[in-house]
Coordinates of C-alpha atoms in Angstrom, one line a residue:
M66 CA 35.4 -12.8 23.5
F67 CA 37.9 -14.8 21.4
S68 CA 40.7 -15.1 24.0
D69 CA 39.8 -18.6 25.1
V70 CA 39.9 -20.0 21.6
A71 CA 42.7 -18.0 19.9
V72 CA 46.5 -17.9 20.3
Y73 CA 46.5 -14.4 18.9
N74 CA 43.6 -12.0 19.5
R75 CA 44.1 -8.3 18.7
V76 CA 42.0 -5.2 18.0
V77 CA 43.6 -3.0 15.3
M78 CA 44.0 0.5 16.8
T79 CA 45.3 2.4 13.8
P80 CA 45.1 1.8 10.0
E81 CA 48.9 2.0 9.7
S82 CA 49.4 -0.9 12.1
L83 CA 47.1 -3.2 10.1
P84 CA 49.9 -4.9 7.9
Y85 CA 52.0 -5.6 11.0
V86 CA 49.1 -7.1 12.9
V87 CA 48.0 -9.3 10.0
D88 CA 51.6 -10.5 9.5
K89 CA 51.9 -11.2 13.3
A90 CA 48.6 -13.1 13.3
I91 CA 49.7 -15.3 10.4
R92 CA 53.0 -16.1 12.1
E93 CA 51.4 -17.0 15.4
A94 CA 48.8 -19.2 13.7
Y95 CA 51.5 -21.2 12.0
K96 CA 53.7 -21.3 15.0
N97 CA 51.0 -22.7 17.3
S98 CA 48.9 -24.6 14.7
S99 CA 45.9 -22.7 16.0
V100 CA 43.6 -19.7 15.4
S101 CA 44.4 -16.1 15.2
V102 CA 41.7 -13.4 15.4
I103 CA 41.9 -9.8 14.2
I104 CA 39.2 -7.3 14.9
M105 CA 39.3 -4.3 12.6
P106 CA 37.0 -1.2 12.5
N107 CA 35.1 -1.0 9.2
N108 CA 36.3 2.5 8.3
F109 CA 40.0 1.3 8.3
G110 CA 39.4 -0.3 5.0
Y111 CA 38.9 3.1 3.4
V112 CA 42.1 4.7 4.8
E113 CA 45.1 5.0 2.6
I114 CA 48.3 3.8 4.3
P115 CA 52.0 3.5 3.2
D116 CA 52.7 0.5 0.9
V117 CA 55.1 -1.4 3.1
D118 CA 56.1 -5.0 2.2
Y119 CA 55.4 -7.7 4.7
A120 CA 56.1 -11.3 4.0
S121 CA 55.2 -14.1 6.4
H122 CA 57.5 -17.1 6.0
T123 CA 57.3 -20.6 7.3
A124 CA 60.5 -22.6 7.5
E125 CA 60.4 -25.7 5.4
K126 CA 61.9 -27.9 8.1
S127 CA 60.7 -29.2 11.5
L128 CA 62.4 -28.8 14.8
P129 CA 63.7 -32.0 16.3
L130 CA 61.2 -33.7 18.7
P131 CA 62.2 -34.8 22.2
Q132 CA 63.4 -38.4 22.4
A133 CA 62.7 -41.0 25.2
T134 CA 65.7 -42.0 27.2
D135 CA 66.7 -45.6 28.1
T136 CA 66.0 -44.8 31.8
E137 CA 62.5 -43.5 31.1
V138 CA 61.6 -46.5 29.0
D139 CA 62.9 -48.9 31.6
Q140 CA 60.8 -47.1 34.3
F141 CA 57.8 -47.5 32.1
L142 CA 58.5 -51.2 31.5
E143 CA 58.9 -51.7 35.3
L144 CA 55.4 -50.2 35.9
V145 CA 54.0 -52.5 33.2
K146 CA 55.7 -55.5 34.9
E147 CA 54.0 -54.6 38.2
A148 CA 50.6 -54.1 36.6
K149 CA 47.9 -56.7 36.2
R150 CA 45.5 -54.7 34.0
P151 CA 47.4 -52.1 31.9
I152 CA 45.8 -50.2 29.1
F153 CA 47.0 -47.7 26.5
H154 CA 45.0 -44.6 25.9
V155 CA 46.0 -43.1 22.6
G156 CA 45.3 -39.8 21.0
S157 CA 46.0 -38.2 17.6
G158 CA 49.6 -37.7 18.7
I159 CA 50.3 -41.2 17.7
G160 CA 50.6 -39.8 14.1
D161 CA 51.8 -42.4 11.7
K162 CA 53.3 -44.7 14.3
A163 CA 50.3 -46.9 14.9
H164 CA 52.2 -49.9 13.6
L165 CA 54.7 -49.6 16.4
L166 CA 51.9 -49.3 19.0
V167 CA 50.2 -52.4 17.6
E168 CA 53.4 -54.4 17.8
L169 CA 54.1 -53.2 21.4
S170 CA 50.5 -53.9 22.4
Q171 CA 50.9 -57.5 21.3
K172 CA 54.4 -57.9 22.8
L173 CA 53.4 -56.6 26.2
Q174 CA 49.8 -57.8 26.1
I175 CA 48.3 -54.3 26.6
P176 CA 44.9 -53.5 25.0
I177 CA 44.4 -50.1 23.4
A178 CA 41.6 -47.5 24.0
V179 CA 41.6 -44.5 21.6
A180 CA 40.6 -40.9 22.0
G181 CA 37.9 -39.8 19.6
L182 CA 40.3 -37.8 17.4
A183 CA 42.5 -40.9 17.0
K184 CA 39.7 -43.0 15.4
G185 CA 41.1 -44.7 12.3
K186 CA 44.7 -44.3 13.3
I187 CA 44.8 -47.7 15.0
P188 CA 43.4 -50.4 12.6
E189 CA 39.8 -51.1 13.4
D190 CA 40.3 -54.8 12.8
F191 CA 43.2 -55.1 15.3
E192 CA 42.0 -57.4 18.0
A193 CA 43.0 -55.3 21.0
N194 CA 41.6 -52.0 19.7
L195 CA 38.9 -51.5 22.2
G196 CA 37.6 -48.3 20.7
T197 CA 36.7 -45.0 22.3
L198 CA 35.7 -44.0 25.9
N199 CA 33.0 -42.2 27.8
R200 CA 29.6 -41.7 25.9
A201 CA 30.6 -41.9 22.3
A202 CA 32.2 -45.1 23.1
S203 CA 32.4 -48.9 22.8
K204 CA 31.1 -51.0 25.6
V205 CA 34.4 -52.8 26.1
G206 CA 36.5 -49.6 26.0
D207 CA 34.6 -48.2 28.9
E208 CA 34.5 -51.5 30.8
A209 CA 38.2 -52.3 30.4
F210 CA 39.3 -48.8 31.3
A211 CA 37.2 -49.0 34.5
A212 CA 39.2 -52.0 35.5
A213 CA 42.7 -50.8 34.5
D214 CA 45.4 -50.4 37.2
L215 CA 47.8 -48.7 34.8
V216 CA 47.0 -46.2 32.1
I217 CA 49.6 -45.2 29.5
A218 CA 48.4 -42.1 27.7
I219 CA 50.3 -41.5 24.4
G220 CA 49.8 -38.2 22.6
T221 CA 46.4 -37.4 24.0
N222 CA 45.0 -34.4 25.7
F223 CA 41.6 -36.0 26.6
P224 CA 39.0 -33.2 27.2
F225 CA 36.6 -35.5 29.0
A226 CA 39.2 -36.9 31.4
N227 CA 37.4 -35.8 34.5
L228 CA 34.5 -38.1 33.5
V229 CA 36.7 -41.1 32.9
Y230 CA 40.1 -40.7 34.6
R231 CA 38.4 -40.0 38.0
S232 CA 36.4 -43.2 38.1
H233 CA 38.9 -45.2 40.1
Y234 CA 42.5 -45.4 41.3
F235 CA 45.2 -46.3 38.8
K236 CA 48.8 -45.5 38.1
F237 CA 49.4 -43.1 35.2
V238 CA 52.1 -42.7 32.6
S239 CA 52.0 -39.9 30.1
V240 CA 54.0 -39.8 26.9
D241 CA 53.8 -36.4 25.2
I242 CA 55.9 -33.7 23.4
D243 CA 54.3 -31.0 25.4
V244 CA 55.4 -30.9 29.1
A245 CA 52.3 -28.7 29.9
N246 CA 50.1 -31.8 29.4
F247 CA 51.9 -33.7 32.2
G248 CA 49.6 -34.1 35.2
R249 CA 46.9 -32.0 33.5
H250 CA 44.2 -34.6 33.9
H251 CA 45.6 -37.1 36.5
Y252 CA 48.3 -37.4 39.1
L253 CA 51.4 -38.4 37.2
D254 CA 53.5 -41.4 38.2
L255 CA 55.8 -41.1 35.2
G256 CA 56.0 -38.4 32.5
I257 CA 58.1 -39.1 29.4
L258 CA 58.8 -36.1 27.2
S259 CA 59.0 -37.8 23.8
D260 CA 57.4 -38.1 20.5
S261 CA 55.4 -41.3 20.2
G262 CA 57.6 -42.9 17.6
S263 CA 60.8 -42.6 19.6
F264 CA 59.1 -43.9 22.8
L265 CA 57.5 -46.9 21.0
Q266 CA 60.6 -47.9 19.1
K267 CA 62.8 -47.8 22.2
A268 CA 60.1 -49.7 24.2
L269 CA 60.1 -52.4 21.6
E270 CA 63.9 -52.6 21.6
R271 CA 64.2 -52.8 25.4
S272 CA 61.3 -55.1 26.3
A273 CA 60.8 -58.8 26.2
T274 CA 57.7 -60.6 25.0
I275 CA 55.5 -61.6 27.9
A276 CA 53.2 -64.5 28.4
P277 CA 49.5 -64.1 27.5
R278 CA 48.0 -61.7 29.9
P279 CA 44.5 -62.6 31.2
F280 CA 43.2 -59.0 31.1
Y281 CA 44.3 -58.7 27.4
Q282 CA 42.7 -62.0 26.5
A283 CA 39.4 -61.1 28.3
S284 CA 39.3 -57.7 26.6
V285 CA 39.9 -59.1 23.2
A286 CA 37.2 -61.8 23.7
A287 CA 34.7 -59.1 24.9
M288 CA 35.5 -56.8 22.0
K289 CA 34.9 -59.6 19.5
D290 CA 31.4 -60.1 20.8
W291 CA 30.8 -56.3 20.9
K292 CA 31.7 -56.1 17.2
S293 CA 29.4 -59.0 16.4
Y294 CA 26.6 -57.2 18.1
L295 CA 27.2 -54.0 16.1
E296 CA 27.5 -55.9 12.8
R297 CA 24.2 -57.7 13.5
L298 CA 22.4 -54.4 13.9
M299 CA 23.9 -53.0 10.7
Q300 CA 22.9 -56.1 8.7
K301 CA 19.3 -56.1 9.9
M302 CA 17.0 -56.6 6.9
D303 CA 13.6 -56.3 8.4
G304 CA 11.6 -54.0 10.6
P305 CA 11.8 -50.1 10.6
L306 CA 14.6 -48.1 9.2
E307 CA 17.2 -47.3 11.9
F308 CA 20.5 -45.5 12.0
E309 CA 22.7 -48.6 11.9
Q310 CA 21.6 -49.6 8.4
V311 CA 22.2 -46.0 7.1
Y312 CA 25.8 -46.4 8.2
R313 CA 26.0 -49.8 6.5
E314 CA 25.2 -48.1 3.2
I315 CA 27.6 -45.2 3.9
N316 CA 30.4 -47.8 4.4
R317 CA 29.3 -49.7 1.3
I318 CA 29.6 -46.8 -1.1
S319 CA 32.6 -45.0 0.6
D320 CA 35.8 -44.7 -1.4
I321 CA 39.0 -45.9 0.3
N322 CA 40.0 -42.3 0.8
A323 CA 36.6 -40.7 1.5
V324 CA 36.3 -37.5 3.6
Y325 CA 33.5 -37.1 6.2
G326 CA 32.1 -34.0 7.8
I327 CA 30.3 -35.4 10.9
D328 CA 27.8 -33.2 12.7
V329 CA 27.2 -33.1 16.5
G330 CA 24.6 -35.3 18.2
D331 CA 23.9 -39.0 18.0
N332 CA 25.9 -39.1 14.7
I333 CA 29.1 -38.7 16.6
I334 CA 28.3 -41.8 18.8
N335 CA 27.1 -43.7 15.8
S336 CA 30.0 -42.7 13.6
F337 CA 32.5 -43.9 16.2
R338 CA 30.7 -47.2 16.4
F339 CA 29.7 -47.9 12.8
L340 CA 31.7 -45.9 10.4
N341 CA 34.6 -47.7 8.8
F342 CA 37.5 -45.4 9.7
T343 CA 40.9 -46.1 8.1
P344 CA 44.2 -44.2 7.9
E345 CA 43.5 -43.3 4.3
K346 CA 40.3 -41.5 5.1
K347 CA 39.8 -38.1 6.6
W348 CA 37.1 -36.9 8.9
T349 CA 36.3 -34.0 11.2
I350 CA 33.9 -33.2 14.1
S351 CA 33.4 -30.3 16.5
A352 CA 35.3 -32.2 19.1
L353 CA 35.6 -29.8 22.0
F354 CA 32.8 -27.2 21.6
A355 CA 30.2 -29.7 20.1
T356 CA 28.9 -27.1 17.7
M357 CA 25.7 -28.2 16.0
G358 CA 25.5 -27.4 12.3
Y359 CA 29.1 -28.4 11.8
G360 CA 28.8 -31.2 9.2
L361 CA 27.6 -29.2 6.1
P362 CA 30.2 -26.4 6.2
A363 CA 32.8 -29.1 7.1
S364 CA 31.9 -31.0 4.0
I365 CA 32.2 -27.9 1.9
A366 CA 35.6 -27.2 3.3
G367 CA 36.5 -30.9 2.7
Q368 CA 35.5 -30.8 -0.9
F369 CA 37.5 -27.6 -1.6
A370 CA 40.5 -29.1 0.2
F371 CA 40.3 -32.4 -1.6
P372 CA 38.5 -31.7 -4.9
N373 CA 39.3 -35.2 -6.3
R374 CA 38.0 -37.2 -3.3
Q375 CA 34.5 -38.3 -2.2
V376 CA 33.0 -36.2 0.5
F377 CA 30.1 -36.9 2.9
N378 CA 28.1 -34.6 5.2
I379 CA 26.5 -36.7 7.9
A380 CA 24.0 -34.8 10.1
G381 CA 20.9 -35.2 12.1
D382 CA 17.7 -33.2 11.3
G383 CA 18.3 -30.8 14.2
A384 CA 21.8 -30.0 13.2
F385 CA 21.1 -29.9 9.5
S386 CA 18.2 -27.5 10.0
M387 CA 20.6 -24.9 11.4
V388 CA 22.7 -24.6 8.2
M389 CA 20.7 -26.2 5.4
Q390 CA 20.8 -23.0 3.4
D391 CA 24.5 -23.8 2.6
L392 CA 23.3 -26.4 0.1
T393 CA 23.3 -23.5 -2.3
T394 CA 27.0 -23.1 -1.8
Q395 CA 27.5 -26.7 -2.9
V396 CA 25.4 -26.0 -6.0
K397 CA 27.1 -22.7 -6.8
Y398 CA 30.6 -24.1 -6.7
Q399 CA 29.6 -27.5 -8.1
L400 CA 30.7 -29.5 -5.1
P401 CA 29.6 -33.1 -5.4
V402 CA 29.0 -33.7 -1.7
I403 CA 26.8 -36.6 -0.5
N404 CA 24.6 -35.2 2.2
I405 CA 23.1 -37.7 4.6
V406 CA 20.4 -36.5 6.9
T407 CA 19.2 -38.9 9.7
S408 CA 15.7 -37.6 10.4
N409 CA 14.0 -38.7 13.6
N410 CA 12.1 -35.5 14.5
S411 CA 14.1 -35.3 17.7
L412 CA 17.2 -33.8 19.3
N413 CA 18.0 -37.3 20.3
F414 CA 21.4 -36.7 21.9
I415 CA 19.8 -34.2 24.3
K416 CA 16.7 -36.3 24.7
S417 CA 18.8 -39.2 25.9
E418 CA 20.4 -37.0 28.6
Q419 CA 17.0 -35.8 29.8
E420 CA 15.7 -39.4 29.8
D421 CA 18.2 -40.3 32.5
L422 CA 17.2 -37.4 34.7
V423 CA 14.1 -37.0 36.9
M424 CA 12.5 -34.4 34.6
N425 CA 10.0 -34.0 31.7
F426 CA 11.3 -33.8 28.2
S427 CA 11.9 -30.2 27.2
G428 CA 12.7 -28.6 23.9
V429 CA 13.8 -31.9 22.1
D430 CA 10.8 -32.5 19.7
L431 CA 11.3 -31.3 16.2
Y432 CA 8.8 -30.6 13.4
E433 CA 9.0 -33.1 10.6
V434 CA 10.6 -31.5 7.5
D435 CA 10.8 -32.9 4.0
F436 CA 14.5 -32.3 3.5
A437 CA 14.4 -33.8 0.0
K438 CA 12.0 -31.0 -1.2
V439 CA 14.1 -28.4 0.6
A440 CA 17.2 -29.7 -1.3
E441 CA 15.4 -29.6 -4.6
G442 CA 14.3 -26.0 -4.0
M443 CA 18.0 -25.2 -3.7
G444 CA 19.0 -27.1 -6.8
V445 CA 20.2 -30.3 -5.1
E446 CA 18.6 -33.7 -6.0
G447 CA 16.9 -35.0 -2.9
I448 CA 15.8 -38.6 -2.1
T449 CA 13.5 -39.5 0.8
V450 CA 14.1 -43.0 2.3
K451 CA 11.5 -44.4 4.7
T452 CA 12.1 -48.2 4.5
L453 CA 15.0 -50.6 4.6
E454 CA 14.1 -51.8 1.1
E455 CA 14.5 -48.3 -0.3
L456 CA 18.0 -47.7 1.2
P457 CA 20.4 -49.4 -1.2
A458 CA 18.9 -47.9 -4.4
A459 CA 19.0 -44.4 -2.8
F460 CA 22.7 -44.8 -2.0
D461 CA 23.4 -46.2 -5.5
R462 CA 21.8 -43.1 -6.9
A463 CA 23.8 -40.8 -4.6
L464 CA 27.0 -42.4 -5.8
E465 CA 26.0 -41.9 -9.4
V466 CA 25.0 -38.3 -9.0
S467 CA 28.2 -37.4 -7.0
R468 CA 30.4 -39.0 -9.6
D469 CA 28.7 -36.8 -12.2
G470 CA 30.0 -33.8 -10.2
K471 CA 26.8 -32.8 -8.5
P472 CA 25.7 -32.7 -4.8
I473 CA 22.9 -34.9 -3.6
L474 CA 20.9 -35.3 -0.4
I475 CA 19.4 -38.4 1.2
D476 CA 16.7 -37.8 3.9
A477 CA 16.7 -41.0 5.9
K478 CA 13.5 -41.2 8.0
I479 CA 14.9 -43.3 10.9
T480 CA 13.3 -44.1 14.2
D481 CA 14.2 -42.2 17.3
K482 CA 15.6 -45.2 19.1
R483 CA 18.5 -44.7 21.4
G484 CA 21.8 -46.5 21.0
I485 CA 23.1 -48.4 24.0
P486 CA 24.4 -45.9 26.6
V487 CA 27.5 -47.8 27.6
E488 CA 28.6 -44.9 29.9
E489 CA 26.0 -46.2 32.4
L490 CA 28.1 -49.3 33.1
E491 CA 30.1 -49.2 36.3
L492 CA 32.6 -51.6 37.8
D493 CA 33.1 -52.2 41.5
I494 CA 35.2 -54.6 43.6
V495 CA 33.1 -56.7 46.1
D496 CA 34.7 -59.4 48.3
G497 CA 37.8 -59.5 46.1
E498 CA 35.8 -59.9 42.8
F499 CA 34.9 -57.5 40.0
V500 CA 31.1 -56.7 39.9
E501 CA 29.4 -54.8 37.1
R502 CA 26.4 -52.7 37.7
I503 CA 24.2 -50.1 36.0
S504 CA 24.6 -46.6 37.4
A505 CA 22.3 -45.6 40.2
G506 CA 21.1 -42.5 38.2
Y507 CA 20.1 -44.6 35.3
Q508 CA 18.2 -47.1 37.5
E509 CA 16.4 -44.2 39.3
T510 CA 14.7 -43.3 36.0
H511 CA 14.5 -46.6 34.2
G512 CA 14.0 -49.0 37.1
Q513 CA 16.2 -51.6 38.8
M514 CA 18.0 -53.9 36.3
S515 CA 20.9 -56.2 35.9
P516 CA 23.5 -55.7 33.2
E517 CA 21.9 -58.5 31.2
E518 CA 18.5 -56.8 31.4
F519 CA 20.2 -53.5 30.4
F520 CA 21.8 -55.1 27.3
A521 CA 18.5 -56.7 26.3
T522 CA 16.8 -53.3 26.5
Y523 CA 19.0 -52.3 23.5
D524 CA 18.6 -55.4 21.5
G525 CA 21.8 -56.9 23.0
Q526 CA 20.6 -60.2 24.4
E527 CA 23.9 -61.8 23.4
L528 CA 26.1 -59.2 25.2
R529 CA 27.7 -60.1 28.5
P530 CA 29.2 -57.9 31.2
I531 CA 33.0 -57.8 31.1
T532 CA 33.1 -59.5 34.5
A533 CA 31.9 -62.7 32.7
Y534 CA 35.1 -62.6 30.6
F535 CA 37.2 -61.8 33.6
K536 CA 35.9 -65.0 35.3
E537 CA 36.6 -67.0 32.1
Y538 CA 40.2 -65.8 31.8
G539 CA 41.0 -65.5 35.5
V540 CA 41.2 -61.7 35.8
K541 CA 41.4 -60.6 39.4
P542 CA 41.4 -57.2 41.1

């Protein structure tokens, strides 16, 4: 049952083979930077075996990474020259070379979309950082990618490629250190076996600065307005308590090197849009399997791994309910985690999916729980927040308690409003012009509407379709 998630998966057949199997598992885990699984019968632990020394060892040096050649980089630059609307799609393989990518982005006038696991590696305030794609995405990231005629993937193995890469025709360049990733998600026009740093440095050396590109300018302008929209929602000071203001307070009290355990559900979407990610911070999500109940154990692991850093657990009420008993672990080991529960009595991530289908809601309503009282019963100070006015004081108290070396929980009673589902935006070409529409599936359940009406539904009256920016800057198909 573990074969699809483990690089080494063995059942121990004899007690005598146990040391060898364990040693092999450790070696394979380090070699592949992945998971090893050993299944051992219970009775083997009571069998006496010969005391044989086994010592797993990891070499203290790295193997040389593949380097981009002049010919490969020149081929890449020729594809960029031919393109009208190129875009970078960058994954965690960018490592610590984001500064080179930013420089190349400006030099070649190519905006950047990031895979989820690369959040924070590209500076959030860089003008051409268009954010993430698909559902946990920025509006402009999805729109610009849908218009791209050249995609340059750098160090990314995008698990949702079939939902994004198949939306329209484009030429595709992949830069990766693993040849197995070439052509895995899209037909490959050019594969460059290289680490990101080598490729970017050589591309900078062999390229010339180009004139302002209309597609780059339109994307930057659209992203500026998208960020203004998000900021306005975060800074709202009246009305009911909503998730955006909770993230405002998380950002306000977060240390420069904070660690976040982010649970599955709407909090992934909201973290990608509102949490202030930086290279100094660390964060983790259940990126591939979307395992609910991930945030609390992740925060425990984070606090053990970084005992001198501030750690947050950010979870919805559905996810937190699955593992809330682990608050006792935080108390037992004196782990000063700041637990944030966004309570809306709903499995809202799933509810949103059902809302867009012709069906009745099923299994998404939750019973309201007083998580502050639950926390107190486990030895954790709990605070219930129901209004915007109560929010700052609650977070100030959380900061005080965590600095005193104790865990704390804030139960934020937010509304069940839905964040804007930007994945419903679609781009077509009609009579030689780009046209933006709302997906037919969404309109089937919500009624016919224009993009402007769609934006207004989510308090985004100031938002404009990217086609408006295309017209302003002269972007053509």
